[in-house]
Short mmCIF file of C-alpha atoms and ligand atoms in Angstrom, two decimals:
data_model
loop_
_atom_site.label_atom_id
_atom_site.label_comp_id
_atom_site.label_asym_id
_atom_site.label_seq_id
_atom_site.Cartn_x
_atom_site.Cartn_y
_atom_site.Cartn_z
CA UNK A 726 -0.42 0.19 0.29
CA UNK A 727 1.46 3.66 -0.75
CA UNK A 728 1.15 6.41 2.08
CA UNK A 729 -1.18 9.11 0.94
CA UNK A 730 1.44 10.80 2.75
CA UNK A 731 4.40 10.30 0.92
CA UNK A 732 6.75 13.42 0.45
CA UNK A 733 10.27 13.30 -1.34
CA UNK A 734 12.38 15.21 -2.47
CA UNK A 735 15.50 16.60 -4.98
CA UNK A 736 17.96 18.39 -2.74
CA UNK A 737 21.04 18.99 -5.56
CA UNK A 738 23.96 21.93 -4.36
CA UNK A 739 24.61 24.15 -6.95
CA UNK A 740 28.20 23.63 -7.41
CA UNK A 741 28.07 22.59 -11.09
CA UNK A 742 25.20 22.26 -14.07
CA UNK A 743 23.21 19.06 -14.22
CA UNK A 744 24.84 16.00 -15.01
CA UNK A 745 23.75 12.50 -15.68
CA UNK A 746 24.21 11.11 -11.60
CA UNK A 747 21.95 14.27 -10.70
CA UNK A 748 19.70 13.47 -13.70
CA UNK A 749 19.55 9.55 -11.87
CA UNK A 750 18.91 11.35 -8.88
CA UNK A 751 15.71 13.73 -9.75
CA UNK A 752 14.23 10.65 -11.75
CA UNK A 753 14.87 8.04 -9.25
CA UNK A 754 13.25 10.14 -6.24
CA UNK A 755 10.12 11.62 -8.81
CA UNK A 756 9.27 8.30 -9.96
CA UNK A 757 9.04 6.57 -7.30
CA UNK A 758 6.93 9.99 -5.57
CA UNK A 759 5.19 10.14 -7.92
CA UNK A 760 4.18 6.43 -7.99
CA UNK A 761 3.29 6.80 -4.88
CA UNK A 762 0.83 9.48 -5.63
CA UNK A 763 3.79 11.42 -3.56
CA UNK A 764 4.72 15.22 -3.34
CA UNK A 765 8.24 15.54 -4.33
CA UNK A 766 9.98 19.09 -3.36
CA UNK A 767 12.80 20.33 -4.94
CA UNK A 768 16.02 21.82 -2.00
CA UNK A 769 18.88 23.91 -3.15
CA UNK A 770 21.66 22.64 -0.49
CA UNK A 771 23.51 26.06 -1.32
CA UNK A 772 25.57 26.62 2.42
CA UNK A 773 28.61 25.96 0.83
CA UNK A 774 29.14 29.46 -0.13
CA UNK A 775 32.60 28.94 -1.62
CA UNK A 776 31.55 25.87 -3.94
CA UNK A 777 27.63 27.31 -4.79
CA UNK A 778 26.93 29.53 -7.83
CA UNK A 779 23.57 31.21 -8.12
CA UNK A 780 24.28 30.48 -12.06
CA UNK A 781 24.45 26.61 -11.24
CA UNK A 782 20.81 26.87 -9.34
CA UNK A 783 19.20 28.41 -12.97
CA UNK A 784 20.74 25.77 -14.65
CA UNK A 785 19.56 22.79 -12.76
CA UNK A 786 16.11 24.35 -12.13
CA UNK A 787 15.86 25.48 -16.29
CA UNK A 788 17.22 21.68 -17.02
CA UNK A 789 14.60 20.21 -14.49
CA UNK A 790 11.87 21.82 -16.21
CA UNK A 791 13.67 21.19 -19.21
CA UNK A 792 13.21 17.16 -18.41
CA UNK A 793 9.59 17.87 -17.44
CA UNK A 794 10.16 17.10 -14.01
CA UNK A 795 7.25 19.46 -12.22
CA UNK A 796 8.01 20.15 -8.48
CA UNK A 797 5.13 21.00 -5.29
CA UNK A 798 4.80 24.11 -3.37
CA UNK A 799 8.22 26.53 -2.93
CA UNK A 800 11.77 25.64 -3.90
CA UNK A 801 13.36 25.78 -0.57
CA UNK A 802 16.99 27.39 -0.63
CA UNK A 803 19.85 26.27 2.57
CA UNK A 804 21.12 29.40 2.04
CA UNK A 805 17.98 31.53 3.93
CA UNK A 806 17.66 28.88 6.14
CA UNK A 807 20.86 30.23 8.68
CA UNK A 808 18.61 31.32 11.77
CA UNK A 809 16.29 27.79 12.09
CA UNK A 810 20.37 25.85 11.85
CA UNK A 811 21.15 27.64 14.33
CA UNK A 812 18.08 27.54 16.26
CA UNK A 813 18.51 23.24 15.95
CA UNK A 814 22.35 23.80 16.61
CA UNK A 815 21.59 25.75 20.34
CA UNK A 816 18.91 23.18 21.10
CA UNK A 817 21.61 20.48 20.92
CA UNK A 818 24.52 22.76 22.63
CA UNK A 819 21.53 23.51 25.39
CA UNK A 820 20.88 20.05 25.68
CA UNK A 821 24.70 18.95 26.18
CA UNK A 822 24.55 17.17 23.36
CA UNK A 823 27.44 18.29 21.30
CA UNK A 824 30.96 19.73 23.00
CA UNK A 825 32.66 22.39 21.47
CA UNK A 826 36.20 21.56 19.70
CA UNK A 827 39.68 23.26 18.80
CA UNK A 828 40.90 20.84 16.40
CA UNK A 829 42.53 21.72 12.92
CA UNK A 830 42.82 19.94 10.08
CA UNK A 831 46.25 19.20 10.22
CA UNK A 832 45.85 17.94 13.56
CA UNK A 833 42.99 15.73 12.34
CA UNK A 834 45.37 14.10 9.65
CA UNK A 835 46.35 10.85 11.35
CA UNK A 836 43.40 9.52 12.89
CA UNK A 837 41.94 6.76 11.08
CA UNK A 838 39.98 6.73 7.93
CA UNK A 839 36.07 6.42 7.99
CA UNK A 840 34.52 4.21 5.26
CA UNK A 841 33.53 7.92 3.29
CA UNK A 842 37.85 8.64 3.42
CA UNK A 843 37.33 11.21 6.03
CA UNK A 844 39.64 10.81 9.53
CA UNK A 845 37.95 8.97 12.52
CA UNK A 846 37.37 11.37 15.15
CA UNK A 847 39.77 10.19 17.98
CA UNK A 848 37.81 12.49 20.93
CA UNK A 849 41.05 14.95 21.39
CA UNK A 850 38.89 17.20 22.35
CA UNK A 851 35.39 15.14 24.19
CA UNK A 852 36.52 15.39 27.79
CA UNK A 853 36.98 19.69 27.05
CA UNK A 854 38.99 22.10 24.78
CA UNK A 855 42.44 21.95 25.42
CA UNK A 856 44.17 25.07 27.25
CA UNK A 857 44.47 27.93 24.64
CA UNK A 858 42.93 26.53 21.63
CA UNK A 859 39.75 28.81 20.16
CA UNK A 860 36.34 26.72 19.32
CA UNK A 861 36.64 25.66 15.75
CA UNK A 862 33.25 23.54 15.85
CA UNK A 863 30.95 21.40 17.79
CA UNK A 864 30.42 18.07 17.96
CA UNK A 865 27.84 15.37 18.70
CA UNK A 866 28.45 13.16 20.97
CA UNK A 867 28.19 9.88 19.55
CA UNK A 868 28.46 6.99 22.01
CA UNK A 869 25.88 4.50 22.02
CA UNK A 870 24.22 1.55 20.42
CA UNK A 871 25.16 0.71 16.87
CA UNK A 872 22.31 1.86 14.24
CA UNK A 873 20.48 0.07 12.11
CA UNK A 874 17.76 0.64 9.25
CA UNK A 875 16.98 -1.32 6.50
CA UNK A 876 17.41 0.51 3.07
CA UNK A 877 14.18 0.18 0.61
CA UNK A 878 17.46 -0.72 -1.53
CA UNK A 879 20.94 -1.82 -0.17
CA UNK A 880 18.87 -4.38 2.54
CA UNK A 881 19.65 -4.17 6.61
CA UNK A 882 22.60 -1.88 7.58
CA UNK A 883 24.13 -1.23 10.62
CA UNK A 884 26.84 0.73 11.53
CA UNK A 885 28.03 2.18 15.10
CA UNK A 886 28.96 6.06 14.63
CA UNK A 887 30.74 6.36 17.72
CA UNK A 888 33.24 3.46 16.22
CA UNK A 889 32.98 4.09 12.93
CA UNK A 890 32.98 8.11 12.25
CA UNK A 891 33.50 9.41 15.57
CA UNK A 892 31.91 12.49 16.72
CA UNK A 893 31.10 14.70 13.94
CA UNK A 894 30.61 18.07 13.31
CA UNK A 895 27.46 19.54 13.35
CA UNK A 896 28.38 23.54 13.54
CA UNK A 897 31.36 25.06 12.57
CA UNK A 898 32.47 28.56 14.51
CA UNK A 899 33.13 30.14 11.06
CA UNK A 900 30.69 29.04 8.14
CA UNK A 901 27.90 27.46 10.91
CA UNK A 902 26.21 24.48 10.14
CA UNK A 903 27.27 21.17 8.20
CA UNK A 904 25.66 19.17 5.39
CA UNK A 905 24.42 16.15 8.46
CA UNK A 906 22.34 18.91 10.96
CA UNK A 907 21.27 21.02 8.39
CA UNK A 908 19.70 17.87 5.81
CA UNK A 909 18.30 16.64 8.93
CA UNK A 910 16.69 19.86 9.85
CA UNK A 911 15.54 20.68 6.20
CA UNK A 912 13.79 17.19 5.39
CA UNK A 913 11.87 17.33 9.25
CA UNK A 914 10.92 21.02 7.83
CA UNK A 915 9.33 19.53 4.79
CA UNK A 916 7.68 16.58 6.48
CA UNK A 917 10.08 14.21 3.83
CA UNK A 918 9.01 10.97 4.48
CA UNK A 919 10.86 9.06 1.91
CA UNK A 920 14.57 9.72 0.70
CA UNK A 921 15.59 8.71 -2.17
CA UNK A 922 19.31 9.44 -2.89
CA UNK A 923 22.62 7.95 -4.10
CA UNK A 924 24.53 5.53 -2.62
CA UNK A 925 27.28 7.68 -2.09
CA UNK A 926 25.08 8.96 0.84
CA UNK A 927 24.71 5.68 2.44
CA UNK A 928 27.12 5.96 5.12
CA UNK A 929 25.57 9.58 6.08
CA UNK A 930 22.58 8.17 7.03
CA UNK A 931 23.45 6.52 10.59
CA UNK A 932 24.89 10.20 11.69
CA UNK A 933 21.55 11.72 10.10
CA UNK A 934 19.46 9.37 12.25
CA UNK A 935 21.49 9.65 15.69
CA UNK A 936 21.09 13.56 14.46
CA UNK A 937 17.15 12.63 14.64
CA UNK A 938 17.26 10.61 17.69
CA UNK A 939 18.81 13.87 19.91
CA UNK A 940 15.71 16.70 18.27
CA UNK A 941 13.28 14.29 18.67
CA UNK A 942 12.69 13.95 15.18
CA UNK A 943 11.13 10.71 13.35
CA UNK A 944 13.15 8.63 11.06
CA UNK A 945 12.00 8.67 7.32
CA UNK A 946 12.42 5.73 5.19
CA UNK A 947 15.62 5.17 2.95
CA UNK A 948 16.33 4.20 -0.23
CA UNK A 949 19.99 4.67 -2.00
CA UNK A 950 20.48 4.16 -5.65
CA UNK A 951 23.71 2.90 -6.97
CA UNK A 952 26.18 5.48 -7.40
CA UNK A 953 26.72 6.74 -11.74
CA UNK A 954 30.21 5.78 -12.19
CA UNK A 955 32.36 7.52 -14.94
CA UNK A 956 34.95 5.84 -16.99
CA UNK A 957 37.87 5.96 -14.38
CA UNK A 958 35.49 4.02 -11.85
CA UNK A 959 34.95 7.40 -10.18
CA UNK A 960 31.30 8.80 -8.57
CA UNK A 961 29.89 11.02 -11.43
CA UNK A 962 29.83 14.46 -10.03
CA UNK A 963 30.42 18.11 -10.63
CA UNK A 964 33.85 18.31 -8.61
CA UNK A 965 34.87 15.47 -11.13
CA UNK A 966 33.72 17.16 -14.41
CA UNK A 967 31.26 15.69 -15.25
CA UNK A 968 29.95 16.35 -18.47
CA UNK A 969 26.22 18.54 -18.28
CA UNK A 970 23.72 17.58 -19.87
CA UNK A 971 22.51 20.05 -22.68
CA UNK A 972 18.79 18.41 -22.65
CA UNK A 973 19.25 18.43 -26.67
CA UNK A 974 17.43 15.27 -26.49
CA UNK A 975 15.31 15.02 -23.23
CA UNK A 976 13.79 12.12 -23.87
CA UNK A 977 17.15 10.45 -24.69
CA UNK A 978 18.60 10.81 -21.72
CA UNK A 979 15.39 10.34 -19.54
CA UNK A 980 15.34 6.67 -21.07
CA UNK A 981 18.95 6.53 -20.01
CA UNK A 982 18.48 7.27 -16.70
CA UNK A 983 15.49 4.90 -16.54
CA UNK A 984 17.72 2.44 -17.94
CA UNK A 985 20.31 2.68 -15.15
CA UNK A 986 17.60 1.90 -12.19
CA UNK A 987 16.82 -0.93 -14.13
CA UNK A 988 13.45 0.51 -15.71
CA UNK A 989 14.22 -1.15 -19.74
CA UNK A 990 12.93 0.82 -22.13
CA UNK A 991 12.18 -0.98 -25.57
CA UNK A 992 10.96 2.35 -27.40
CA UNK A 993 12.24 5.72 -26.77
CA UNK A 994 10.18 6.87 -28.74
CA UNK A 995 7.28 9.08 -27.57
CA UNK A 996 5.29 11.83 -28.54
CA UNK A 997 6.13 13.93 -25.73
CA UNK A 998 7.95 13.93 -22.72
CA UNK A 999 4.71 13.79 -20.59
CA UNK A 1000 3.62 10.44 -22.07
CA UNK A 1001 6.92 9.07 -21.55
CA UNK A 1002 6.95 9.79 -17.56
CA UNK A 1003 2.98 8.56 -17.37
CA UNK A 1004 4.47 5.27 -18.75
CA UNK A 1005 7.38 5.36 -16.96
CA UNK A 1006 5.71 6.17 -13.63
CA UNK A 1007 3.04 3.84 -14.52
CA UNK A 1008 6.12 0.71 -14.38
CA UNK A 1009 8.26 1.96 -11.37
CA UNK A 1010 9.26 -0.31 -8.81
CA UNK A 1011 11.87 0.44 -6.17
CA UNK A 1012 12.20 -3.45 -6.46
CA UNK A 1013 13.69 -3.08 -9.71
CA UNK A 1014 16.40 -0.55 -8.87
CA UNK A 1015 19.91 -2.75 -8.20
CA UNK A 1016 22.11 -2.55 -5.19
CA UNK A 1017 25.24 -1.73 -7.71
CA UNK A 1018 26.34 -0.74 -10.62
CA UNK A 1019 29.83 -1.24 -11.33
CA UNK A 1020 30.63 -0.43 -14.78
CA UNK A 1021 30.29 3.02 -16.05
CA UNK A 1022 27.12 3.66 -17.83
CA UNK A 1023 27.28 4.89 -21.10
CA UNK A 1024 24.78 7.63 -20.38
CA UNK A 1025 27.54 9.15 -18.07
N1 LIG B 1948 23.33 18.19 -1.69
C1 LIG B 1948 23.60 16.86 -1.60
C2 LIG B 1948 23.82 16.56 -2.99
O1 LIG B 1948 23.83 17.38 -3.95
C3 LIG B 1948 22.42 15.54 -1.66
C4 LIG B 1948 21.91 15.34 -0.35
C5 LIG B 1948 20.68 14.82 -0.39
O2 LIG B 1948 20.46 13.97 -0.71
O3 LIG B 1948 20.29 14.35 1.37
O4 LIG B 1948 24.95 15.51 -3.46
#
């Protein structure tokens, strides 16, 4: 049974134009929301001022329109929500869920390596800020049991955040909120019931669940589709200079994205984008989505 309260989202960071990997993210979340007769929201994750550009935001939104995506409600912009994030951070601080940390990136460099490639925090400032250190950020206290969740594509997941990631930064003294806290606050504010996104964020999910638990927010469902790889076997991303889609042939690109997600298409010739979407929505199921794609994707 589909919930009448399904609310999904696509949350691009405007650090480059839409590429095939982000088209897959938009497509997977959109198909799943519309096939469940749910709502689908767009959120611009533009808190990182050094990497985000308004022209990329415009390019992403225009591309979504050309591909025939129709979002519900107003677009949410993280750059306009700093006061809300500060409030969430202050709540964590007032409830003693975080502690100040004065470690520099350099001081963290010889820590062990977490699954996402970042250093596992060794807990240097956990029992108090060392003398003479300025506060650089606040870390969530992650002690406790391992977190388990069932991903709708990847299956049963388990992570001991304290051991595998360590206490992580939720708020920086200079730049303010981090991705992990902002995403949790925003998914709750938008009432998102199911998060559909790439498996590169699978490893962040237990951190987000930990934050939800601290903030008394109920966790949404999660579905992580496989990462789109480029020819060198790296995640296709704006940082890796993935080719922008020109949307000159939106049907071909969408059929490619459908195929990547396991929705095979025999005939790519459709009278309209509308017809293509209707057909795809009618045939959609998350069960079609493979857990991994080990080869570079032709559409990439
Ligand atoms: N803004 C993130 C990105 O562009 C996605 C965050 C999310 O879906 O939670 O990769």
